[in-house]
């Protein structure tokens, strides 16, 4: 048995204090290690950089510690029980690491608990103590970790099956608000931390609807006997990370439903989509997972072509579930799908990188996006979602709606339950062909490993949905809706924002007008045709311009003033709107399922 203990003598300084009692350490020299990344977020984060004051002792006193590399240590030979202590600096207000101050504490085990090498498969206990400080007096504790000697929502002794379990139940400590509901017999809690206004009954009702939909999608019983949504409410923020029996979310205040408000506003729809997404992961990636993730090697990058399936298929079902369970209408769903199509279409990187390559390079490209990202990469979330739609619609078309992607997911789930095996790179292609009775190998290979345009317009037509293309009105235009008023006929080929002394170029589109004229991301445009312009004035000027017009642009690059002549290009139709036609009504209703 390994006993972890976590407390903080100084929460306001962002320090957690950890101590570990190892009853049977390796007497020749116990090795300790901390993960370098957290499952679900595929980037090396080097959590050990926040670990300080590492000490070890046995009954004879303090022991020497040899550091092997950035995240591994070896304690000198010891006699009997070993105690290890250290501090963790916790000041990352994200869902991926740890945070602590006078308002709340939060941690993922992967940021705070070292693994006792050779004993990772052993059960362990963790004593989570309430900090002494006055401002923590009303703090409670929320986690999906098993309780050993702790009252519900209280500090105390918790337990984990093994190290993997220990680090897959994030912990929230604060004076949080708890909202409880039951989904298919499984108790669920929503834990809200921060300053907010919320129609709690409505939120609980809507999440219950989503959770029951997903549980029934894969089939009862649910794979967990308890589930927790941990929500940190902030002014501006969006994100989530999935775990086996919980999810940690960051949401903006505006995204929660206000008391007395009805209808699903865009921000609330985004929040429901996020909850739906993370909950779907309870099956797809937390249990059904790439074979190379069984088990995870958290020391180094683990490469897979399959994130398009685990994130993309999850992204496909997150919003579709909102429609299928009646929380949003068809028009609203089609707007979201059209926005995803628009996001993919606007990046020239889509013809350079496949969804499989995007998955494989998540570590160094998707998670490390710079100003050139749109030119260089495609998102395995967004393109993966569209690939999922293509597979679903193709299966429906070939089988008169008798088979679909739902069946593929249920097969993967059954295979997990029966054999516990991971998903291989060709598993989905094989399953789709088996289920439909048609060899769809090359069709799927092109979607997953190719960079040609996806056949979505034809496939959407098979369910009576027309794809309409238009140019973007402005940078805020995400697509999905008709726009009133005139649209620009020209494209400057850059994303701009208002800056201190003019307009800042955030990124340029490859081979677009700005790049062809010599402009670069980071340039500060101070005048166009001799005049200083705000973003609004710039857009008005574009509305009056024609393709082939040349604009004289003065811009600072670093502290040097340069002159550029930019020849405007005809605006490309990279923005999509989806329209329901009066064709194929039965097929459409069977697909959208409402
Ligand atoms: Zn996800």
mmCIF file with all atom_site columns, N, CA, C and O in Angstrom, residues 459-466 579-585 587-588:
data_model
loop_
_atom_site.group_PDB
_atom_site.id
_atom_site.type_symbol
_atom_site.label_atom_id
_atom_site.label_alt_id
_atom_site.label_comp_id
_atom_site.label_asym_id
_atom_site.label_entity_id
_atom_site.label_seq_id
_atom_site.pdbx_PDB_ins_code
_atom_site.Cartn_x
_atom_site.Cartn_y
_atom_site.Cartn_z
_atom_site.occupancy
_atom_site.B_iso_or_equiv
_atom_site.pdbx_formal_charge
_atom_site.auth_seq_id
_atom_site.auth_comp_id
_atom_site.auth_asym_id
_atom_site.auth_atom_id
_atom_site.pdbx_PDB_model_num
ATOM 1  N N  . UNK A 1 459 ? -22.958 13.921 -50.285 1.00 0.00 ? 459 UNK A N  1
ATOM 2  C CA . UNK A 1 459 ? -23.527 13.094 -49.213 1.00 0.00 ? 459 UNK A CA 1
ATOM 3  C C  . UNK A 1 459 ? -24.656 13.832 -48.491 1.00 0.00 ? 459 UNK A C  1
ATOM 4  O O  . UNK A 1 459 ? -25.663 13.230 -48.119 1.00 0.00 ? 459 UNK A O  1
ATOM 5  N N  . UNK A 1 460 ? -24.500 15.143 -48.303 1.00 0.00 ? 460 UNK A N  1
ATOM 6  C CA . UNK A 1 460 ? -25.580 15.898 -47.663 1.00 0.00 ? 460 UNK A CA 1
ATOM 7  C C  . UNK A 1 460 ? -26.802 15.963 -48.582 1.00 0.00 ? 460 UNK A C  1
ATOM 8  O O  . UNK A 1 460 ? -27.938 15.950 -48.106 1.00 0.00 ? 460 UNK A O  1
ATOM 9  N N  . UNK A 1 461 ? -26.561 15.996 -49.896 1.00 0.00 ? 461 UNK A N  1
ATOM 10 C CA . UNK A 1 461 ? -27.690 15.985 -50.839 1.00 0.00 ? 461 UNK A CA 1
ATOM 11 C C  . UNK A 1 461 ? -28.500 14.695 -50.691 1.00 0.00 ? 461 UNK A C  1
ATOM 12 O O  . UNK A 1 461 ? -29.717 14.694 -50.879 1.00 0.00 ? 461 UNK A O  1
ATOM 13 N N  . UNK A 1 462 ? -27.816 13.604 -50.294 1.00 0.00 ? 462 UNK A N  1
ATOM 14 C CA . UNK A 1 462 ? -28.526 12.327 -50.142 1.00 0.00 ? 462 UNK A CA 1
ATOM 15 C C  . UNK A 1 462 ? -29.491 12.345 -48.961 1.00 0.00 ? 462 UNK A C  1
ATOM 16 O O  . UNK A 1 462 ? -30.323 11.451 -48.821 1.00 0.00 ? 462 UNK A O  1
ATOM 17 N N  . UNK A 1 463 ? -29.381 13.341 -48.102 1.00 0.00 ? 463 UNK A N  1
ATOM 18 C CA . UNK A 1 463 ? -30.372 13.509 -47.034 1.00 0.00 ? 463 UNK A CA 1
ATOM 19 C C  . UNK A 1 463 ? -31.100 14.854 -47.199 1.00 0.00 ? 463 UNK A C  1
ATOM 20 O O  . UNK A 1 463 ? -31.608 15.428 -46.233 1.00 0.00 ? 463 UNK A O  1
ATOM 21 N N  . UNK A 1 464 ? -31.128 15.344 -48.445 1.00 0.00 ? 464 UNK A N  1
ATOM 22 C CA . UNK A 1 464 ? -31.938 16.529 -48.749 1.00 0.00 ? 464 UNK A CA 1
ATOM 23 C C  . UNK A 1 464 ? -31.410 17.816 -48.153 1.00 0.00 ? 464 UNK A C  1
ATOM 24 O O  . UNK A 1 464 ? -32.185 18.713 -47.812 1.00 0.00 ? 464 UNK A O  1
ATOM 25 N N  . UNK A 1 465 ? -30.104 17.923 -48.032 1.00 0.00 ? 465 UNK A N  1
ATOM 26 C CA . UNK A 1 465 ? -29.528 19.175 -47.528 1.00 0.00 ? 465 UNK A CA 1
ATOM 27 C C  . UNK A 1 465 ? -28.603 19.758 -48.579 1.00 0.00 ? 465 UNK A C  1
ATOM 28 O O  . UNK A 1 465 ? -27.717 19.071 -49.096 1.00 0.00 ? 465 UNK A O  1
ATOM 29 N N  . UNK A 1 466 ? -28.865 21.024 -48.899 1.00 0.00 ? 466 UNK A N  1
ATOM 30 C CA . UNK A 1 466 ? -28.076 21.692 -49.927 1.00 0.00 ? 466 UNK A CA 1
ATOM 31 C C  . UNK A 1 466 ? -26.950 22.489 -49.272 1.00 0.00 ? 466 UNK A C  1
ATOM 32 O O  . UNK A 1 466 ? -27.154 23.155 -48.255 1.00 0.00 ? 466 UNK A O  1
ATOM 33 N N  . UNK A 1 579 ? -28.790 24.234 -46.189 1.00 0.00 ? 579 UNK A N  1
ATOM 34 C CA . UNK A 1 579 ? -30.227 24.516 -46.311 1.00 0.00 ? 579 UNK A CA 1
ATOM 35 C C  . UNK A 1 579 ? -30.990 23.209 -46.482 1.00 0.00 ? 579 UNK A C  1
ATOM 36 O O  . UNK A 1 579 ? -30.623 22.374 -47.317 1.00 0.00 ? 579 UNK A O  1
ATOM 37 N N  . UNK A 1 580 ? -32.054 23.093 -45.746 1.00 0.00 ? 580 UNK A N  1
ATOM 38 C CA . UNK A 1 580 ? -32.938 21.936 -45.885 1.00 0.00 ? 580 UNK A CA 1
ATOM 39 C C  . UNK A 1 580 ? -33.763 22.127 -47.157 1.00 0.00 ? 580 UNK A C  1
ATOM 40 O O  . UNK A 1 580 ? -34.331 23.198 -47.386 1.00 0.00 ? 580 UNK A O  1
ATOM 41 N N  . UNK A 1 581 ? -33.791 21.095 -48.021 1.00 0.00 ? 581 UNK A N  1
ATOM 42 C CA . UNK A 1 581 ? -34.615 21.158 -49.229 1.00 0.00 ? 581 UNK A CA 1
ATOM 43 C C  . UNK A 1 581 ? -35.883 20.329 -48.986 1.00 0.00 ? 581 UNK A C  1
ATOM 44 O O  . UNK A 1 581 ? -36.062 19.773 -47.900 1.00 0.00 ? 581 UNK A O  1
ATOM 45 N N  . UNK A 1 582 ? -36.742 20.252 -49.996 1.00 0.00 ? 582 UNK A N  1
ATOM 46 C CA . UNK A 1 582 ? -37.929 19.408 -49.794 1.00 0.00 ? 582 UNK A CA 1
ATOM 47 C C  . UNK A 1 582 ? -37.698 17.988 -50.315 1.00 0.00 ? 582 UNK A C  1
ATOM 48 O O  . UNK A 1 582 ? -38.633 17.223 -50.468 1.00 0.00 ? 582 UNK A O  1
ATOM 49 N N  . UNK A 1 583 ? -36.438 17.632 -50.558 1.00 0.00 ? 583 UNK A N  1
ATOM 50 C CA . UNK A 1 583 ? -36.092 16.278 -51.017 1.00 0.00 ? 583 UNK A CA 1
ATOM 51 C C  . UNK A 1 583 ? -35.701 15.396 -49.825 1.00 0.00 ? 583 UNK A C  1
ATOM 52 O O  . UNK A 1 583 ? -35.290 15.908 -48.793 1.00 0.00 ? 583 UNK A O  1
ATOM 53 N N  . UNK A 1 584 ? -35.767 14.091 -50.051 1.00 0.00 ? 584 UNK A N  1
ATOM 54 C CA . UNK A 1 584 ? -35.180 13.087 -49.124 1.00 0.00 ? 584 UNK A CA 1
ATOM 55 C C  . UNK A 1 584 ? -35.574 13.326 -47.664 1.00 0.00 ? 584 UNK A C  1
ATOM 56 O O  . UNK A 1 584 ? -34.761 13.142 -46.764 1.00 0.00 ? 584 UNK A O  1
ATOM 57 N N  . UNK A 1 585 ? -36.836 13.657 -47.448 1.00 0.00 ? 585 UNK A N  1
ATOM 58 C CA . UNK A 1 585 ? -37.251 13.999 -46.084 1.00 0.00 ? 585 UNK A CA 1
ATOM 59 C C  . UNK A 1 585 ? -37.100 12.820 -45.122 1.00 0.00 ? 585 UNK A C  1
ATOM 60 O O  . UNK A 1 585 ? -36.623 12.982 -43.986 1.00 0.00 ? 585 UNK A O  1
ATOM 61 N N  . UNK A 1 587 ? -35.059 10.247 -45.294 1.00 0.00 ? 587 UNK A N  1
ATOM 62 C CA . UNK A 1 587 ? -33.637 9.972  -45.023 1.00 0.00 ? 587 UNK A CA 1
ATOM 63 C C  . UNK A 1 587 ? -33.074 10.996 -44.034 1.00 0.00 ? 587 UNK A C  1
ATOM 64 O O  . UNK A 1 587 ? -32.288 10.654 -43.146 1.00 0.00 ? 587 UNK A O  1
ATOM 65 N N  . UNK A 1 588 ? -33.485 12.258 -44.232 1.00 0.00 ? 588 UNK A N  1
ATOM 66 C CA . UNK A 1 588 ? -32.979 13.315 -43.350 1.00 0.00 ? 588 UNK A CA 1
ATOM 67 C C  . UNK A 1 588 ? -33.473 13.105 -41.917 1.00 0.00 ? 588 UNK A C  1
ATOM 68 O O  . UNK A 1 588 ? -32.710 13.208 -40.959 1.00 0.00 ? 588 UNK A O  1
#
